[in-house]
Amino acid sequence: PLIRIHERWRADTPLVGREDELEVLTAGIRKIWAGEHPGAVIVSGEAGIGKSRLVAEVARRAGEAGARVLIGRADAVEQSTPYFAWRSVIASAIGFSAGDSPDQVRARVDEYMLALPRLERLTPLLSTVLPIQLSDNEVTQQLAGGARAENTDRILLAILERSADTGPVALVVDDAHWLDSASWRLLSQVIGSIRPPLTLLVVRSEAPTASGEFERLAESAQTRVL
């Protein structure tokens, strides 16, 4: 099923304080509008300290400024499920919702992939992040192991890059400390893409990640840790 964003993402309650952190985060919004590389911001802290509320406020401001906001959320129970946090992100990028029927989702995916003709034969690989299963074709049935993972990354990255064709994008990943290894790998590619989004990651400081990708991202010169 698609992820339903938690109530803590509601931004209709007043945000008190956090002026310095808000300035760092909103500076990223200005960068995507200026066409600069916005990098990534990791918001780290203990559970219940207000990380998600802070980032929800930034997401609200980005949306009001005209940016497209894509929100994903990892889950402790789904740490071994590839690309789990990307399900809601890809759904928003393609343009279907949790209430759509399987036929509606399939029709929307078919329509969307017409805009990516070079990758259309890889469409069945989207079953990893879709609420429906797509049968392999003569191309995808030959893909296994690393080749299948590589081509899955390829088509997901293309979809996310296409989201930036019409304007700036802000990507938010909540509970990123629970991301699976495939999700971290894709995230690294998204941040290093031609039109990278403003990427905001929310992590618990007391919950270490299992992926070296997180350490590399945190140590990058283009990453700010709050």
Short mmCIF file of N, CA and C in Angstrom, two decimals, residues 4-153:
data_model
loop_
_atom_site.label_atom_id
_atom_site.label_comp_id
_atom_site.label_asym_id
_atom_site.label_seq_id
_atom_site.Cartn_x
_atom_site.Cartn_y
_atom_site.Cartn_z
N ARG A 4 0.71 6.53 3.98
CA ARG A 4 -0.12 7.67 4.37
C ARG A 4 0.70 8.52 5.34
N ILE A 5 0.87 9.78 4.98
CA ILE A 5 1.72 10.65 5.77
C ILE A 5 1.14 10.85 7.16
N HIS A 6 2.01 10.74 8.14
CA HIS A 6 1.62 10.81 9.56
C HIS A 6 1.07 12.18 9.91
N GLU A 7 0.24 12.24 10.95
CA GLU A 7 -0.34 13.50 11.40
C GLU A 7 0.72 14.52 11.80
N ARG A 8 1.90 14.04 12.19
CA ARG A 8 2.94 14.98 12.61
C ARG A 8 3.40 15.87 11.46
N TRP A 9 2.99 15.50 10.22
CA TRP A 9 3.36 16.32 9.08
C TRP A 9 2.41 17.49 8.86
N ARG A 10 1.40 17.60 9.68
CA ARG A 10 0.51 18.76 9.56
C ARG A 10 1.26 20.02 9.98
N ALA A 11 1.18 21.04 9.15
CA ALA A 11 1.91 22.28 9.40
C ALA A 11 0.97 23.43 9.77
N ASP A 12 -0.19 23.09 10.37
CA ASP A 12 -1.16 24.13 10.67
C ASP A 12 -1.10 24.56 12.13
N THR A 13 -0.11 24.07 12.87
CA THR A 13 0.09 24.54 14.24
C THR A 13 1.29 25.46 14.26
N PRO A 14 1.31 26.47 15.12
CA PRO A 14 2.41 27.44 15.14
C PRO A 14 3.75 26.77 15.44
N LEU A 15 4.79 27.23 14.74
CA LEU A 15 6.14 26.76 15.00
C LEU A 15 6.85 27.83 15.82
N VAL A 16 7.23 27.48 17.03
CA VAL A 16 7.85 28.44 17.94
C VAL A 16 9.36 28.24 17.93
N GLY A 17 10.10 29.34 17.73
CA GLY A 17 11.56 29.26 17.72
C GLY A 17 12.09 28.64 16.45
N ARG A 18 13.28 28.07 16.52
CA ARG A 18 13.93 27.41 15.38
C ARG A 18 14.26 28.38 14.26
N GLU A 19 14.45 29.66 14.57
CA GLU A 19 14.72 30.64 13.52
C GLU A 19 16.00 30.33 12.76
N ASP A 20 17.06 29.95 13.48
CA ASP A 20 18.33 29.66 12.81
C ASP A 20 18.20 28.46 11.87
N GLU A 21 17.53 27.41 12.35
CA GLU A 21 17.36 26.23 11.52
C GLU A 21 16.48 26.53 10.30
N LEU A 22 15.44 27.33 10.52
CA LEU A 22 14.56 27.70 9.40
C LEU A 22 15.31 28.49 8.34
N GLU A 23 16.21 29.34 8.76
CA GLU A 23 16.97 30.12 7.80
C GLU A 23 17.86 29.23 6.94
N VAL A 24 18.50 28.24 7.56
CA VAL A 24 19.32 27.30 6.80
C VAL A 24 18.47 26.55 5.78
N LEU A 25 17.31 26.09 6.22
CA LEU A 25 16.45 25.30 5.35
C LEU A 25 15.81 26.13 4.24
N THR A 26 15.36 27.32 4.56
CA THR A 26 14.75 28.15 3.52
C THR A 26 15.79 28.69 2.55
N ALA A 27 17.06 28.72 2.97
CA ALA A 27 18.12 29.10 2.03
C ALA A 27 18.19 28.09 0.90
N GLY A 28 17.90 26.83 1.23
CA GLY A 28 17.85 25.79 0.20
C GLY A 28 16.75 26.04 -0.81
N ILE A 29 15.62 26.55 -0.33
CA ILE A 29 14.51 26.89 -1.24
C ILE A 29 14.96 27.97 -2.22
N ARG A 30 15.66 28.97 -1.70
CA ARG A 30 16.14 30.04 -2.58
C ARG A 30 17.12 29.50 -3.62
N LYS A 31 17.92 28.52 -3.24
CA LYS A 31 18.91 27.97 -4.17
C LYS A 31 18.24 27.24 -5.33
N ILE A 32 17.19 26.45 -5.05
CA ILE A 32 16.56 25.73 -6.16
C ILE A 32 15.90 26.70 -7.13
N TRP A 33 15.40 27.83 -6.63
CA TRP A 33 14.81 28.81 -7.52
C TRP A 33 15.87 29.56 -8.30
N ALA A 34 17.08 29.66 -7.74
CA ALA A 34 18.18 30.34 -8.43
C ALA A 34 18.91 29.41 -9.39
N GLY A 35 18.49 28.15 -9.42
CA GLY A 35 19.13 27.19 -10.30
C GLY A 35 20.46 26.68 -9.78
N GLU A 36 20.72 26.87 -8.50
CA GLU A 36 21.96 26.39 -7.90
C GLU A 36 21.77 24.98 -7.35
N HIS A 37 22.89 24.31 -7.09
CA HIS A 37 22.82 22.98 -6.47
C HIS A 37 22.45 23.17 -5.00
N PRO A 38 21.26 22.72 -4.58
CA PRO A 38 20.82 22.97 -3.21
C PRO A 38 21.46 22.05 -2.17
N GLY A 39 22.03 20.92 -2.64
CA GLY A 39 22.61 19.97 -1.69
C GLY A 39 21.54 19.28 -0.86
N ALA A 40 21.96 18.77 0.28
CA ALA A 40 21.04 18.06 1.17
C ALA A 40 21.18 18.62 2.57
N VAL A 41 20.08 18.55 3.31
CA VAL A 41 20.08 18.96 4.71
C VAL A 41 19.58 17.78 5.53
N ILE A 42 20.38 17.38 6.51
CA ILE A 42 19.99 16.31 7.42
C ILE A 42 19.56 16.94 8.74
N VAL A 43 18.31 16.72 9.12
CA VAL A 43 17.80 17.23 10.39
C VAL A 43 17.83 16.07 11.38
N SER A 44 18.74 16.15 12.35
CA SER A 44 18.97 15.04 13.27
C SER A 44 18.65 15.45 14.70
N GLY A 45 18.06 14.54 15.44
CA GLY A 45 17.74 14.83 16.84
C GLY A 45 17.01 13.66 17.48
N GLU A 46 16.77 13.77 18.77
CA GLU A 46 16.07 12.71 19.49
C GLU A 46 14.60 12.65 19.08
N ALA A 47 13.98 11.52 19.32
CA ALA A 47 12.56 11.36 19.02
C ALA A 47 11.73 12.37 19.81
N GLY A 48 10.76 13.00 19.14
CA GLY A 48 9.84 13.91 19.80
C GLY A 48 10.34 15.32 19.98
N ILE A 49 11.51 15.64 19.41
CA ILE A 49 12.09 16.97 19.62
C ILE A 49 11.53 18.01 18.64
N GLY A 50 10.80 17.55 17.62
CA GLY A 50 10.18 18.49 16.68
C GLY A 50 10.82 18.54 15.31
N LYS A 51 11.58 17.52 14.95
CA LYS A 51 12.25 17.50 13.65
C LYS A 51 11.25 17.53 12.50
N SER A 52 10.27 16.63 12.56
CA SER A 52 9.30 16.53 11.47
C SER A 52 8.47 17.80 11.35
N ARG A 53 8.14 18.40 12.46
CA ARG A 53 7.35 19.65 12.42
C ARG A 53 8.15 20.76 11.77
N LEU A 54 9.44 20.82 12.06
CA LEU A 54 10.31 21.83 11.44
C LEU A 54 10.37 21.64 9.94
N VAL A 55 10.59 20.41 9.50
CA VAL A 55 10.70 20.15 8.07
C VAL A 55 9.34 20.31 7.38
N ALA A 56 8.25 20.01 8.08
CA ALA A 56 6.92 20.23 7.52
C ALA A 56 6.70 21.71 7.23
N GLU A 57 7.21 22.58 8.09
CA GLU A 57 7.10 24.01 7.87
C GLU A 57 7.88 24.43 6.63
N VAL A 58 9.07 23.86 6.47
CA VAL A 58 9.88 24.18 5.28
C VAL A 58 9.21 23.66 4.02
N ALA A 59 8.62 22.45 4.10
CA ALA A 59 7.91 21.90 2.96
C ALA A 59 6.73 22.80 2.59
N ARG A 60 6.03 23.32 3.60
CA ARG A 60 4.92 24.23 3.34
C ARG A 60 5.40 25.49 2.63
N ARG A 61 6.50 26.03 3.10
CA ARG A 61 7.05 27.25 2.48
C ARG A 61 7.51 26.98 1.05
N ALA A 62 8.11 25.82 0.84
CA ALA A 62 8.56 25.48 -0.51
C ALA A 62 7.37 25.37 -1.45
N GLY A 63 6.30 24.73 -0.97
CA GLY A 63 5.10 24.61 -1.79
C GLY A 63 4.47 25.95 -2.10
N GLU A 64 4.43 26.82 -1.10
CA GLU A 64 3.86 28.15 -1.32
C GLU A 64 4.71 28.96 -2.30
N ALA A 65 6.01 28.67 -2.34
CA ALA A 65 6.90 29.37 -3.27
C ALA A 65 6.80 28.82 -4.68
N GLY A 66 6.04 27.73 -4.84
CA GLY A 66 5.82 27.17 -6.17
C GLY A 66 6.62 25.92 -6.47
N ALA A 67 7.37 25.41 -5.49
CA ALA A 67 8.13 24.19 -5.70
C ALA A 67 7.22 22.98 -5.58
N ARG A 68 7.57 21.92 -6.26
CA ARG A 68 6.84 20.66 -6.11
C ARG A 68 7.46 19.91 -4.94
N VAL A 69 6.64 19.52 -3.97
CA VAL A 69 7.13 18.85 -2.77
C VAL A 69 6.76 17.37 -2.82
N LEU A 70 7.78 16.52 -2.77
CA LEU A 70 7.59 15.07 -2.79
C LEU A 70 8.01 14.53 -1.43
N ILE A 71 7.13 13.78 -0.77
CA ILE A 71 7.39 13.33 0.59
C ILE A 71 7.37 11.80 0.67
N GLY A 72 8.43 11.25 1.23
CA GLY A 72 8.51 9.82 1.47
C GLY A 72 8.81 9.58 2.93
N ARG A 73 8.53 8.38 3.39
CA ARG A 73 8.77 8.06 4.80
C ARG A 73 9.15 6.60 4.93
N ALA A 74 10.31 6.36 5.57
CA ALA A 74 10.74 4.99 5.82
C ALA A 74 10.01 4.45 7.03
N ASP A 75 10.14 3.14 7.26
CA ASP A 75 9.42 2.50 8.34
C ASP A 75 10.29 1.40 8.93
N ALA A 76 10.29 1.29 10.25
CA ALA A 76 11.13 0.30 10.93
C ALA A 76 10.79 -1.12 10.49
N VAL A 77 9.51 -1.37 10.23
CA VAL A 77 9.07 -2.72 9.86
C VAL A 77 9.47 -3.07 8.43
N GLU A 78 9.75 -2.03 7.61
CA GLU A 78 10.01 -2.23 6.18
C GLU A 78 11.47 -2.01 5.81
N GLN A 79 12.37 -2.15 6.78
CA GLN A 79 13.78 -1.89 6.50
C GLN A 79 14.38 -2.83 5.47
N SER A 80 13.78 -3.98 5.27
CA SER A 80 14.28 -4.94 4.28
C SER A 80 13.47 -4.91 2.99
N THR A 81 12.54 -3.96 2.88
CA THR A 81 11.72 -3.83 1.67
C THR A 81 12.35 -2.81 0.74
N PRO A 82 12.86 -3.23 -0.42
CA PRO A 82 13.54 -2.28 -1.32
C PRO A 82 12.65 -1.12 -1.74
N TYR A 83 13.20 0.08 -1.67
CA TYR A 83 12.55 1.30 -2.15
C TYR A 83 11.25 1.65 -1.41
N PHE A 84 11.05 1.12 -0.22
CA PHE A 84 9.77 1.34 0.45
C PHE A 84 9.44 2.82 0.59
N ALA A 85 10.40 3.63 1.03
CA ALA A 85 10.13 5.05 1.26
C ALA A 85 9.84 5.81 -0.02
N TRP A 86 10.18 5.23 -1.17
CA TRP A 86 9.97 5.90 -2.44
C TRP A 86 8.57 5.69 -3.00
N ARG A 87 7.78 4.82 -2.37
CA ARG A 87 6.46 4.52 -2.94
C ARG A 87 5.59 5.76 -3.05
N SER A 88 5.48 6.51 -1.97
CA SER A 88 4.63 7.71 -2.02
C SER A 88 5.25 8.78 -2.91
N VAL A 89 6.58 8.83 -2.97
CA VAL A 89 7.27 9.81 -3.82
C VAL A 89 6.96 9.54 -5.29
N ILE A 90 7.11 8.29 -5.71
CA ILE A 90 6.85 7.94 -7.11
C ILE A 90 5.38 8.09 -7.45
N ALA A 91 4.50 7.76 -6.50
CA ALA A 91 3.06 7.95 -6.73
C ALA A 91 2.76 9.42 -7.02
N SER A 92 3.34 10.31 -6.22
CA SER A 92 3.11 11.75 -6.43
C SER A 92 3.72 12.21 -7.76
N ALA A 93 4.90 11.69 -8.08
CA ALA A 93 5.56 12.09 -9.31
C ALA A 93 4.78 11.66 -10.54
N ILE A 94 4.25 10.43 -10.51
CA ILE A 94 3.49 9.92 -11.66
C ILE A 94 2.08 10.50 -11.69
N GLY A 95 1.50 10.71 -10.51
CA GLY A 95 0.20 11.37 -10.46
C GLY A 95 -0.98 10.48 -10.14
N PHE A 96 -0.81 9.51 -9.23
CA PHE A 96 -1.97 8.75 -8.76
C PHE A 96 -1.96 8.77 -7.23
N SER A 97 -3.08 8.39 -6.63
CA SER A 97 -3.22 8.48 -5.19
C SER A 97 -3.63 7.13 -4.61
N ALA A 98 -3.63 7.07 -3.27
CA ALA A 98 -3.95 5.82 -2.58
C ALA A 98 -5.37 5.35 -2.86
N GLY A 99 -6.27 6.26 -3.22
CA GLY A 99 -7.66 5.90 -3.45
C GLY A 99 -7.94 5.39 -4.85
N ASP A 100 -6.95 5.44 -5.74
CA ASP A 100 -7.17 5.00 -7.12
C ASP A 100 -7.24 3.48 -7.21
N SER A 101 -8.06 2.99 -8.12
CA SER A 101 -8.19 1.55 -8.33
C SER A 101 -6.96 1.04 -9.09
N PRO A 102 -6.71 -0.28 -9.06
CA PRO A 102 -5.60 -0.84 -9.84
C PRO A 102 -5.65 -0.46 -11.31
N ASP A 103 -6.85 -0.47 -11.88
CA ASP A 103 -6.98 -0.09 -13.30
C ASP A 103 -6.60 1.37 -13.52
N GLN A 104 -6.98 2.24 -12.59
CA GLN A 104 -6.63 3.65 -12.71
C GLN A 104 -5.13 3.86 -12.60
N VAL A 105 -4.51 3.14 -11.66
CA VAL A 105 -3.06 3.25 -11.50
C VAL A 105 -2.35 2.76 -12.76
N ARG A 106 -2.78 1.62 -13.27
CA ARG A 106 -2.15 1.05 -14.46
C ARG A 106 -2.30 2.00 -15.66
N ALA A 107 -3.46 2.60 -15.82
CA ALA A 107 -3.69 3.52 -16.93
C ALA A 107 -2.82 4.76 -16.79
N ARG A 108 -2.69 5.25 -15.56
CA ARG A 108 -1.87 6.44 -15.34
C ARG A 108 -0.39 6.16 -15.59
N VAL A 109 0.07 4.99 -15.17
CA VAL A 109 1.47 4.61 -15.41
C VAL A 109 1.73 4.48 -16.90
N ASP A 110 0.83 3.82 -17.63
CA ASP A 110 0.99 3.66 -19.08
C ASP A 110 1.05 5.02 -19.77
N GLU A 111 0.17 5.92 -19.36
CA GLU A 111 0.15 7.25 -19.95
C GLU A 111 1.44 8.01 -19.63
N TYR A 112 1.88 7.90 -18.39
CA TYR A 112 3.08 8.63 -17.97
C TYR A 112 4.31 8.15 -18.72
N MET A 113 4.44 6.85 -18.90
CA MET A 113 5.64 6.30 -19.53
C MET A 113 5.76 6.63 -21.00
N LEU A 114 4.69 7.12 -21.61
CA LEU A 114 4.77 7.57 -23.00
C LEU A 114 5.74 8.74 -23.13
N ALA A 115 5.93 9.46 -22.04
CA ALA A 115 6.85 10.61 -22.05
C ALA A 115 8.30 10.16 -21.88
N LEU A 116 8.51 8.87 -21.58
CA LEU A 116 9.86 8.33 -21.42
C LEU A 116 10.02 7.13 -22.35
N PRO A 117 9.93 7.36 -23.67
CA PRO A 117 9.89 6.25 -24.63
C PRO A 117 11.11 5.32 -24.56
N ARG A 118 12.28 5.86 -24.24
CA ARG A 118 13.48 5.02 -24.20
C ARG A 118 13.47 4.04 -23.04
N LEU A 119 12.65 4.33 -22.05
CA LEU A 119 12.59 3.48 -20.86
C LEU A 119 11.28 2.72 -20.74
N GLU A 120 10.41 2.88 -21.72
CA GLU A 120 9.07 2.29 -21.62
C GLU A 120 9.12 0.77 -21.46
N ARG A 121 10.12 0.12 -22.06
CA ARG A 121 10.21 -1.33 -21.95
C ARG A 121 10.61 -1.78 -20.55
N LEU A 122 11.07 -0.83 -19.72
CA LEU A 122 11.45 -1.16 -18.34
C LEU A 122 10.30 -0.95 -17.35
N THR A 123 9.13 -0.59 -17.85
CA THR A 123 7.99 -0.27 -16.99
C THR A 123 7.68 -1.36 -15.95
N PRO A 124 7.75 -2.66 -16.28
CA PRO A 124 7.45 -3.68 -15.27
C PRO A 124 8.32 -3.59 -14.01
N LEU A 125 9.50 -2.97 -14.11
CA LEU A 125 10.37 -2.84 -12.95
C LEU A 125 9.76 -1.91 -11.90
N LEU A 126 8.78 -1.11 -12.30
CA LEU A 126 8.12 -0.21 -11.36
C LEU A 126 7.24 -0.96 -10.36
N SER A 127 7.03 -2.25 -10.58
CA SER A 127 6.23 -3.03 -9.63
C SER A 127 6.80 -2.95 -8.22
N THR A 128 8.09 -2.67 -8.12
CA THR A 128 8.75 -2.56 -6.82
C THR A 128 8.15 -1.45 -5.98
N VAL A 129 7.68 -0.38 -6.63
CA VAL A 129 7.17 0.77 -5.89
C VAL A 129 5.69 1.05 -6.14
N LEU A 130 5.05 0.25 -6.97
CA LEU A 130 3.65 0.47 -7.29
C LEU A 130 2.74 -0.41 -6.44
N PRO A 131 1.47 0.01 -6.24
CA PRO A 131 0.51 -0.82 -5.50
C PRO A 131 -0.12 -1.89 -6.38
N ILE A 132 0.43 -2.09 -7.56
CA ILE A 132 -0.02 -3.13 -8.48
C ILE A 132 1.20 -3.89 -9.00
N GLN A 133 0.97 -5.08 -9.53
CA GLN A 133 2.04 -5.87 -10.12
C GLN A 133 1.94 -5.79 -11.64
N LEU A 134 3.06 -5.54 -12.30
CA LEU A 134 3.13 -5.50 -13.75
C LEU A 134 3.94 -6.70 -14.22
N SER A 135 3.41 -7.46 -15.14
CA SER A 135 4.09 -8.66 -15.63
C SER A 135 5.34 -8.30 -16.42
N ASP A 136 6.39 -9.09 -16.23
CA ASP A 136 7.62 -8.88 -16.99
C ASP A 136 7.36 -9.02 -18.48
N ASN A 137 8.11 -8.27 -19.27
CA ASN A 137 8.08 -8.43 -20.72
C ASN A 137 9.38 -9.11 -21.16
N GLU A 138 9.60 -9.19 -22.48
CA GLU A 138 10.77 -9.92 -22.97
C GLU A 138 12.09 -9.26 -22.57
N VAL A 139 12.03 -7.97 -22.22
CA VAL A 139 13.24 -7.26 -21.79
C VAL A 139 13.48 -7.48 -20.30
N THR A 140 12.48 -7.20 -19.49
CA THR A 140 12.69 -7.26 -18.04
C THR A 140 12.81 -8.69 -17.50
N GLN A 141 12.25 -9.67 -18.21
CA GLN A 141 12.35 -11.03 -17.72
C GLN A 141 13.77 -11.57 -17.81
N GLN A 142 14.60 -10.89 -18.58
CA GLN A 142 16.00 -11.29 -18.71
C GLN A 142 16.90 -10.60 -17.68
N LEU A 143 16.33 -9.68 -16.93
CA LEU A 143 17.11 -8.93 -15.95
C LEU A 143 17.03 -9.59 -14.58
N ALA A 144 18.17 -9.77 -13.97
CA ALA A 144 18.21 -10.37 -12.63
C ALA A 144 19.38 -9.77 -11.87
N GLY A 145 19.32 -9.89 -10.54
CA GLY A 145 20.42 -9.45 -9.70
C GLY A 145 20.79 -8.00 -9.88
N GLY A 146 22.09 -7.76 -10.07
CA GLY A 146 22.59 -6.39 -10.21
C GLY A 146 22.04 -5.66 -11.41
N ALA A 147 21.84 -6.37 -12.52
CA ALA A 147 21.31 -5.73 -13.73
C ALA A 147 19.89 -5.24 -13.50
N ARG A 148 19.10 -6.02 -12.77
CA ARG A 148 17.71 -5.62 -12.50
C ARG A 148 17.70 -4.41 -11.56
N ALA A 149 18.56 -4.43 -10.53
CA ALA A 149 18.62 -3.30 -9.61
C ALA A 149 19.09 -2.03 -10.32
N GLU A 150 20.09 -2.17 -11.18
CA GLU A 150 20.62 -1.02 -11.91
C GLU A 150 19.55 -0.39 -12.80
N ASN A 151 18.78 -1.21 -13.49
CA ASN A 151 17.75 -0.68 -14.38
C ASN A 151 16.55 -0.16 -13.61
N THR A 152 16.28 -0.71 -12.43
CA THR A 152 15.22 -0.16 -11.58
C THR A 152 15.61 1.23 -11.12
N ASP A 153 16.86 1.40 -10.69
CA ASP A 153 17.36 2.73 -10.33
C ASP A 153 17.23 3.69 -11.51
#
